[in-house]
mmCIF file of N, CA, C and O in Angstrom:
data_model
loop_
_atom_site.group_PDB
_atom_site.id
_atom_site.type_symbol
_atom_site.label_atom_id
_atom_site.label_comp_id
_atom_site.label_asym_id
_atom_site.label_seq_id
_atom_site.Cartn_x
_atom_site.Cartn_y
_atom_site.Cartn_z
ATOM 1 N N UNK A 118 -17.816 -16.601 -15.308
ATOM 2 C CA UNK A 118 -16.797 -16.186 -14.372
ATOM 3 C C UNK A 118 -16.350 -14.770 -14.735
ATOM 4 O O UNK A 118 -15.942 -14.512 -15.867
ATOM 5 N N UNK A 119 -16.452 -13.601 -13.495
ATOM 6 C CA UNK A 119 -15.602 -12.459 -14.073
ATOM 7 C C UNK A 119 -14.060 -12.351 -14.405
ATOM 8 O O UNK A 119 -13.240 -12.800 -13.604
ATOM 9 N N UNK A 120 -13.769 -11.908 -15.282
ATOM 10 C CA UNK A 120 -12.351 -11.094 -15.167
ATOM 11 C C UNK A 120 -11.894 -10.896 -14.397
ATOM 12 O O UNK A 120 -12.612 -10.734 -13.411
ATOM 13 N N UNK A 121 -10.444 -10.753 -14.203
ATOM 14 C CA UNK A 121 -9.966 -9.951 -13.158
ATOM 15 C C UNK A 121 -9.985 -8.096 -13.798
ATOM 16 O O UNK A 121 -10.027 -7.812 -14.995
ATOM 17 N N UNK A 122 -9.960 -7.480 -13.117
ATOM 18 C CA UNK A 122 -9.678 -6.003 -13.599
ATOM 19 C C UNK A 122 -8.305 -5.440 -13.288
ATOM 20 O O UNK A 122 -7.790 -5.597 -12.181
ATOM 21 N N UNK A 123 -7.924 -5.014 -13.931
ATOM 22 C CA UNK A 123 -6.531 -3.690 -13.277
ATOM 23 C C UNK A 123 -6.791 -2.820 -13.068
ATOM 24 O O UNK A 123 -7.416 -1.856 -13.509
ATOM 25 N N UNK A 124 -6.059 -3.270 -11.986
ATOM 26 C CA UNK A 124 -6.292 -1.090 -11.651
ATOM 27 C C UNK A 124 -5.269 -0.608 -11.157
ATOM 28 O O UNK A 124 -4.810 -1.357 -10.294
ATOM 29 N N UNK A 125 -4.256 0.997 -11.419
ATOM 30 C CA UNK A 125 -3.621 1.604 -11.878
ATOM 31 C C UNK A 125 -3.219 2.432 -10.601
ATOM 32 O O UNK A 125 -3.787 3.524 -10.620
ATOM 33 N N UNK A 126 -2.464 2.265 -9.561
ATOM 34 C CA UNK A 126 -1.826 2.890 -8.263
ATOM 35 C C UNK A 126 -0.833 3.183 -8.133
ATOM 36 O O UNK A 126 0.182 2.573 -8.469
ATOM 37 N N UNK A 127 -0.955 4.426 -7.490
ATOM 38 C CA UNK A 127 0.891 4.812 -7.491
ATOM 39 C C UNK A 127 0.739 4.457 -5.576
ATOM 40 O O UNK A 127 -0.178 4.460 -4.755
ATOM 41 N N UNK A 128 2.076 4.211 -5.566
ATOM 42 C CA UNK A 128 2.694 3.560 -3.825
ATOM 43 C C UNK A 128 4.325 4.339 -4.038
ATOM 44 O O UNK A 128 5.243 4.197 -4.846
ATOM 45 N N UNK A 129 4.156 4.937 -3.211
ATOM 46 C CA UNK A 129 6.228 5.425 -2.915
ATOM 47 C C UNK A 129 6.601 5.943 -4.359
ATOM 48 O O UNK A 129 7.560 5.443 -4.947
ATOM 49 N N UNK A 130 5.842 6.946 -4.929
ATOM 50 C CA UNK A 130 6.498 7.319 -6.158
ATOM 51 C C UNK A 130 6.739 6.344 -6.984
ATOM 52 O O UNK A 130 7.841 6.445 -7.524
ATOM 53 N N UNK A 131 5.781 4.935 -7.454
ATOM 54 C CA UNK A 131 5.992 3.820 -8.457
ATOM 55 C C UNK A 131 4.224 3.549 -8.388
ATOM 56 O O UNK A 131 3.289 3.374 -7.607
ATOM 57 N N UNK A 132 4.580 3.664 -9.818
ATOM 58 C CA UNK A 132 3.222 2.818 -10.461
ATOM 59 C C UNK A 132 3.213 1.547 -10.705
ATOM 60 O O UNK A 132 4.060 0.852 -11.267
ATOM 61 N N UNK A 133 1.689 1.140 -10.019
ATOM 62 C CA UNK A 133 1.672 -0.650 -10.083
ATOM 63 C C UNK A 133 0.352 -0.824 -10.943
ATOM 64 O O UNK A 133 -0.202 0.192 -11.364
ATOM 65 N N UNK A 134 -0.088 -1.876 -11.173
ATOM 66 C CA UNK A 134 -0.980 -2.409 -11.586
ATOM 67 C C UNK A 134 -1.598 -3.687 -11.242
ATOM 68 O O UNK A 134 -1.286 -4.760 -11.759
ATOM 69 N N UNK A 135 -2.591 -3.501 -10.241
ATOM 70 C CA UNK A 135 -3.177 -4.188 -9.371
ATOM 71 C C UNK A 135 -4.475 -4.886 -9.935
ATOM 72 O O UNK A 135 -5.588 -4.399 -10.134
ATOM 73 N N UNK A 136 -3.842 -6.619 -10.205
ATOM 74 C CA UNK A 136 -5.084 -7.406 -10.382
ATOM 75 C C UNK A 136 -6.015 -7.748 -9.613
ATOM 76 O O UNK A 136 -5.506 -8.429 -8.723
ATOM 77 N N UNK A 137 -7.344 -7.631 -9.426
ATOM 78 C CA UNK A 137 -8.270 -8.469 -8.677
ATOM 79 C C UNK A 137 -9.822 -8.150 -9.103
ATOM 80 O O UNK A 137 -10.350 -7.603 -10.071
ATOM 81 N N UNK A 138 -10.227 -8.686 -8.052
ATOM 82 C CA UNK A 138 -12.247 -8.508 -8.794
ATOM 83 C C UNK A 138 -12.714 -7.526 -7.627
ATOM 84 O O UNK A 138 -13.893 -7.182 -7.711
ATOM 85 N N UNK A 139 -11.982 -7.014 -6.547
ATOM 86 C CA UNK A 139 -12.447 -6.210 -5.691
ATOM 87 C C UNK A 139 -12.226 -4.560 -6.777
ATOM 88 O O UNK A 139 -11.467 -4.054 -7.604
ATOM 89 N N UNK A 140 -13.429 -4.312 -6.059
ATOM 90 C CA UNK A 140 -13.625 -3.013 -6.569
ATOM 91 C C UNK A 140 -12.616 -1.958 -6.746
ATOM 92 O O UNK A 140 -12.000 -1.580 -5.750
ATOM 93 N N UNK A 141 -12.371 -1.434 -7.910
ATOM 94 C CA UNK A 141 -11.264 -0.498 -8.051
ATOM 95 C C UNK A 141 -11.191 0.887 -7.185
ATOM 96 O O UNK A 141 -10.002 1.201 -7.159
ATOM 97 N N UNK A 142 -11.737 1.558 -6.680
ATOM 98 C CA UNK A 142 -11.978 2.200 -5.497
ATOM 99 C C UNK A 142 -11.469 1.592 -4.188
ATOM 100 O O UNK A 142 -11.055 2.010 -3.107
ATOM 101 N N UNK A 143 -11.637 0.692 -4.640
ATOM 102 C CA UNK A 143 -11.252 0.091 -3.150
ATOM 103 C C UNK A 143 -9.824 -0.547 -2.909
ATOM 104 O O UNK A 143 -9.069 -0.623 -1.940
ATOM 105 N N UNK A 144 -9.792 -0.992 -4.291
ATOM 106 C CA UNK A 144 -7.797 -0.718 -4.312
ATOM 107 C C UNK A 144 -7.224 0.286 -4.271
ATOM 108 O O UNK A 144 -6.080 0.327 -3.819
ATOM 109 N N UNK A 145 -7.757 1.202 -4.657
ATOM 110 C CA UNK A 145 -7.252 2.578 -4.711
ATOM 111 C C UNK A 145 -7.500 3.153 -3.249
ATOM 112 O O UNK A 145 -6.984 4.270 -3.231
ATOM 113 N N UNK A 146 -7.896 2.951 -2.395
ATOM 114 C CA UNK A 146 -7.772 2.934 -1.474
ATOM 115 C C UNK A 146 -6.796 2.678 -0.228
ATOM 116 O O UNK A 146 -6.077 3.293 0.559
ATOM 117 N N UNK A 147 -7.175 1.529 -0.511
ATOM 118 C CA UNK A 147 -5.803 0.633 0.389
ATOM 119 C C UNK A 147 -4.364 0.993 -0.325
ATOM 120 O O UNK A 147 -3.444 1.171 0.473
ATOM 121 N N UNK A 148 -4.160 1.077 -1.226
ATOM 122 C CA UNK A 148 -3.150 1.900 -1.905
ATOM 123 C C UNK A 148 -2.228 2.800 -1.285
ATOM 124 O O UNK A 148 -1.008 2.913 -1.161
ATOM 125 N N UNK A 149 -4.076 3.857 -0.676
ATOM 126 C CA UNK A 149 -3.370 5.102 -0.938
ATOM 127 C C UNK A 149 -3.306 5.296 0.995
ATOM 128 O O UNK A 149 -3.065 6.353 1.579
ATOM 129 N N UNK A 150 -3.524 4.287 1.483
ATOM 130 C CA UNK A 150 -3.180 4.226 2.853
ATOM 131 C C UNK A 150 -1.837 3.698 3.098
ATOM 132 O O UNK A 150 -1.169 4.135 4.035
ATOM 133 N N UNK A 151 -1.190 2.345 1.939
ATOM 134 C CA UNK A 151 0.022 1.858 2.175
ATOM 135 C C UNK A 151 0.900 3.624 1.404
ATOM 136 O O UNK A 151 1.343 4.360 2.285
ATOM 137 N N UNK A 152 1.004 3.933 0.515
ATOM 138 C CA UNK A 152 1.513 5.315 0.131
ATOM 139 C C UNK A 152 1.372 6.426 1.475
ATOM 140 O O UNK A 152 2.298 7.218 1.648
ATOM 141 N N UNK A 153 0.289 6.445 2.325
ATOM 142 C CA UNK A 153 0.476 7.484 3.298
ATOM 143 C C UNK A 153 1.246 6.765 4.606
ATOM 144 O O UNK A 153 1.934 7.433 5.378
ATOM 145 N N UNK A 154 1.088 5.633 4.726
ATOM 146 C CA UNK A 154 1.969 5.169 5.415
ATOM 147 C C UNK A 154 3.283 4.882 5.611
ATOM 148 O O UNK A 154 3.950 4.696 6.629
ATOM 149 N N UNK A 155 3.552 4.881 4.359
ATOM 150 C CA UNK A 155 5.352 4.392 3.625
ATOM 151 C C UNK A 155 5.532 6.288 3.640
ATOM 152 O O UNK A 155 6.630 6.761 3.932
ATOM 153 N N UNK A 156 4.813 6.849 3.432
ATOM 154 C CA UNK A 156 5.654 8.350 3.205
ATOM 155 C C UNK A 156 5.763 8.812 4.788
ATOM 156 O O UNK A 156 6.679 9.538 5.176
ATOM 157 N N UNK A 157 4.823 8.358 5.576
ATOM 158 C CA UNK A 157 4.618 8.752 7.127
ATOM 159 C C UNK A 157 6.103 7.975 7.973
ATOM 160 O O UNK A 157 6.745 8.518 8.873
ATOM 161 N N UNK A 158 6.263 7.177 7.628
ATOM 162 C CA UNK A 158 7.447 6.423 8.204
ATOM 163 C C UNK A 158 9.114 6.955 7.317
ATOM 164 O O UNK A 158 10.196 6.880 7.900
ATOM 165 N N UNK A 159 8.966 7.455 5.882
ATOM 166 C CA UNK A 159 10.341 7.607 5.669
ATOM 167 C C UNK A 159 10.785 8.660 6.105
ATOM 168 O O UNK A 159 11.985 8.935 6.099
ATOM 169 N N UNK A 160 9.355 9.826 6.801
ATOM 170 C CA UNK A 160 9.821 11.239 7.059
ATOM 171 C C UNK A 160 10.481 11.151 8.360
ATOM 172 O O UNK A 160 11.576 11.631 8.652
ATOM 173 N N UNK A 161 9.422 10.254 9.364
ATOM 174 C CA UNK A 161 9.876 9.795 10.505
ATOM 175 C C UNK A 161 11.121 9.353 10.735
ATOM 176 O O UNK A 161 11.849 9.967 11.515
ATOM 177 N N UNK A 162 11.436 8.506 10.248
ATOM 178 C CA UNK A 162 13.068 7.663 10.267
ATOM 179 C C UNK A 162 14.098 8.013 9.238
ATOM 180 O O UNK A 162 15.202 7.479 9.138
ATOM 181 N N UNK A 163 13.398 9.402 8.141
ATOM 182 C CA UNK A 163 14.567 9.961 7.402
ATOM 183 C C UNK A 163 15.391 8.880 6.949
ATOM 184 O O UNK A 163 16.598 8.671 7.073
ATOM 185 N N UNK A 164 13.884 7.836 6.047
ATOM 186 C CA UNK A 164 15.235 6.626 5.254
ATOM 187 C C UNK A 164 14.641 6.999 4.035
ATOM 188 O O UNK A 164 13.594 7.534 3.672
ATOM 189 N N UNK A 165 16.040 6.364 3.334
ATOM 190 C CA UNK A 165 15.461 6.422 1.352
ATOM 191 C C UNK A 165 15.322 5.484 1.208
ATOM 192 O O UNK A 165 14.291 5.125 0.640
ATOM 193 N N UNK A 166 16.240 4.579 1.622
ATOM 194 C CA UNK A 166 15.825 3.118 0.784
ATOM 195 C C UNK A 166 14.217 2.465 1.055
ATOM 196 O O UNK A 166 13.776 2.305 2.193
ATOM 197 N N UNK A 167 13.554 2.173 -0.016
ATOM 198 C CA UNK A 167 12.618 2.208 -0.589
ATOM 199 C C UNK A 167 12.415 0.341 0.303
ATOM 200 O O UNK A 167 11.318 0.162 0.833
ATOM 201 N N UNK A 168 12.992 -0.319 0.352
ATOM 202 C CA UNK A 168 13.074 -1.417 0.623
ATOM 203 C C UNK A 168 12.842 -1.480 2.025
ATOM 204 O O UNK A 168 11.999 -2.204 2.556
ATOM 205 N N UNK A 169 13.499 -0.816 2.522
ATOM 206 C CA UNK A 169 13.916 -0.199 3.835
ATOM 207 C C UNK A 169 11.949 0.216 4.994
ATOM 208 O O UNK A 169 11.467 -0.047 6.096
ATOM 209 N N UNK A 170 11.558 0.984 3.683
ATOM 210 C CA UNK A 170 10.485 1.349 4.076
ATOM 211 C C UNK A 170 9.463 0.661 4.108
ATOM 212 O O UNK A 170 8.713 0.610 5.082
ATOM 213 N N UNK A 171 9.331 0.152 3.234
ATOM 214 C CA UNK A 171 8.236 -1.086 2.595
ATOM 215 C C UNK A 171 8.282 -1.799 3.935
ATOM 216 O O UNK A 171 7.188 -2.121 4.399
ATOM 217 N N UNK A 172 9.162 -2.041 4.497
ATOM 218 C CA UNK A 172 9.249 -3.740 5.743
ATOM 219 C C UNK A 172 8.947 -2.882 7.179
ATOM 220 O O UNK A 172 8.183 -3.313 8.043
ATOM 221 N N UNK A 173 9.632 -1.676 7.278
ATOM 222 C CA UNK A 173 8.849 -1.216 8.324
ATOM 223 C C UNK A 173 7.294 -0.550 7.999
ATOM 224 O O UNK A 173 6.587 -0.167 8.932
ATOM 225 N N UNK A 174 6.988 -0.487 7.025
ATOM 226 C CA UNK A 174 5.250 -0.367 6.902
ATOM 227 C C UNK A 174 4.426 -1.625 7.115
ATOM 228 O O UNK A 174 3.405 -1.736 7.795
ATOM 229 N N UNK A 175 5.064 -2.558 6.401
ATOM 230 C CA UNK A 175 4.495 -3.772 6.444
ATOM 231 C C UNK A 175 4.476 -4.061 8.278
ATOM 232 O O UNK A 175 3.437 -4.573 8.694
ATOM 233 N N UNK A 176 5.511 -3.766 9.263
ATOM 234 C CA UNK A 176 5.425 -4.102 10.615
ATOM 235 C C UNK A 176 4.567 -3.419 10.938
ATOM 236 O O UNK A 176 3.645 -4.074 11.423
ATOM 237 N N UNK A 177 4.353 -2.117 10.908
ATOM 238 C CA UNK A 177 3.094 -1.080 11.119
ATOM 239 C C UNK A 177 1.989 -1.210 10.940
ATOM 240 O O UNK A 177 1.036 -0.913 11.661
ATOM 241 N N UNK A 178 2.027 -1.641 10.016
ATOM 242 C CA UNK A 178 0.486 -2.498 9.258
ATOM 243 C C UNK A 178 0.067 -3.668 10.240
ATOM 244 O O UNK A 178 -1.040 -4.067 10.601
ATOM 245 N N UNK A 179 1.001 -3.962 10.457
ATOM 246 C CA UNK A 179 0.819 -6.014 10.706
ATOM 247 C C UNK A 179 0.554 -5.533 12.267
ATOM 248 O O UNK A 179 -0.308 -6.193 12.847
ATOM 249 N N UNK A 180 1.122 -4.568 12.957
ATOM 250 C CA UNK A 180 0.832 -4.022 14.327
ATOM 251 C C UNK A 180 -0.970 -3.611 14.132
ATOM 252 O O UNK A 180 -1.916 -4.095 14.753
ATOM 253 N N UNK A 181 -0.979 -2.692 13.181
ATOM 254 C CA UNK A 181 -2.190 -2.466 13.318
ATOM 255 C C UNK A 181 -3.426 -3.312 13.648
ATOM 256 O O UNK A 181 -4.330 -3.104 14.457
ATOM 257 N N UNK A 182 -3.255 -4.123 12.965
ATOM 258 C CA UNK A 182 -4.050 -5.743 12.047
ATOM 259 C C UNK A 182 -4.324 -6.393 13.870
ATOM 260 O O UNK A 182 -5.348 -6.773 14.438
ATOM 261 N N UNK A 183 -3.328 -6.310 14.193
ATOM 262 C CA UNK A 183 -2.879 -7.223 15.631
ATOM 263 C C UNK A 183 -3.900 -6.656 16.752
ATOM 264 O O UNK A 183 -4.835 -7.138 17.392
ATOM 265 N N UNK A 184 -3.241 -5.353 16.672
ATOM 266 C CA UNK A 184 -4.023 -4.442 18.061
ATOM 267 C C UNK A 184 -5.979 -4.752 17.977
ATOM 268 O O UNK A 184 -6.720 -4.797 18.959
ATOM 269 N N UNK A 185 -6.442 -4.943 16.343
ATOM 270 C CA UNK A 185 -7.742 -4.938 16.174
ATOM 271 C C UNK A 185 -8.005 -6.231 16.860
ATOM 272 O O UNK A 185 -9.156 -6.659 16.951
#
């Protein structure tokens, strides 16, 4: 059985550390789409709270997901 691996992403100015067996590139990826997305929406709606942002990305996302 493999390992899981970590791998090492920054999202909204915070570093995480992301378990799984998918390819580290490829977390780093999706990462760095939730990070361009969370920064694309706080400029838009001029919010800080970090919390704030996260739930309207996550709707953005989940819109996206939908429309496909």
């Amino acid at each position: 059985m493999e390992r899981s691996k970590s791998t090492r992403v920054q999202i909204f100015g915070s570093e995480y550390h992301v378990r799984g067996e998918a390819d580290p590139n490829y977390i780093r990826d999706l990462a760095a789409y939730v990070d361009s997305k969370m920064q694309e929406i706080a400029t838009e709606q001029s919010l800080v709270s970090s919390t704030k942002v996260a739930i309207l990305t996550a709707i953005h996302i989940a819109d996206e997901l939908y429309q496909e």
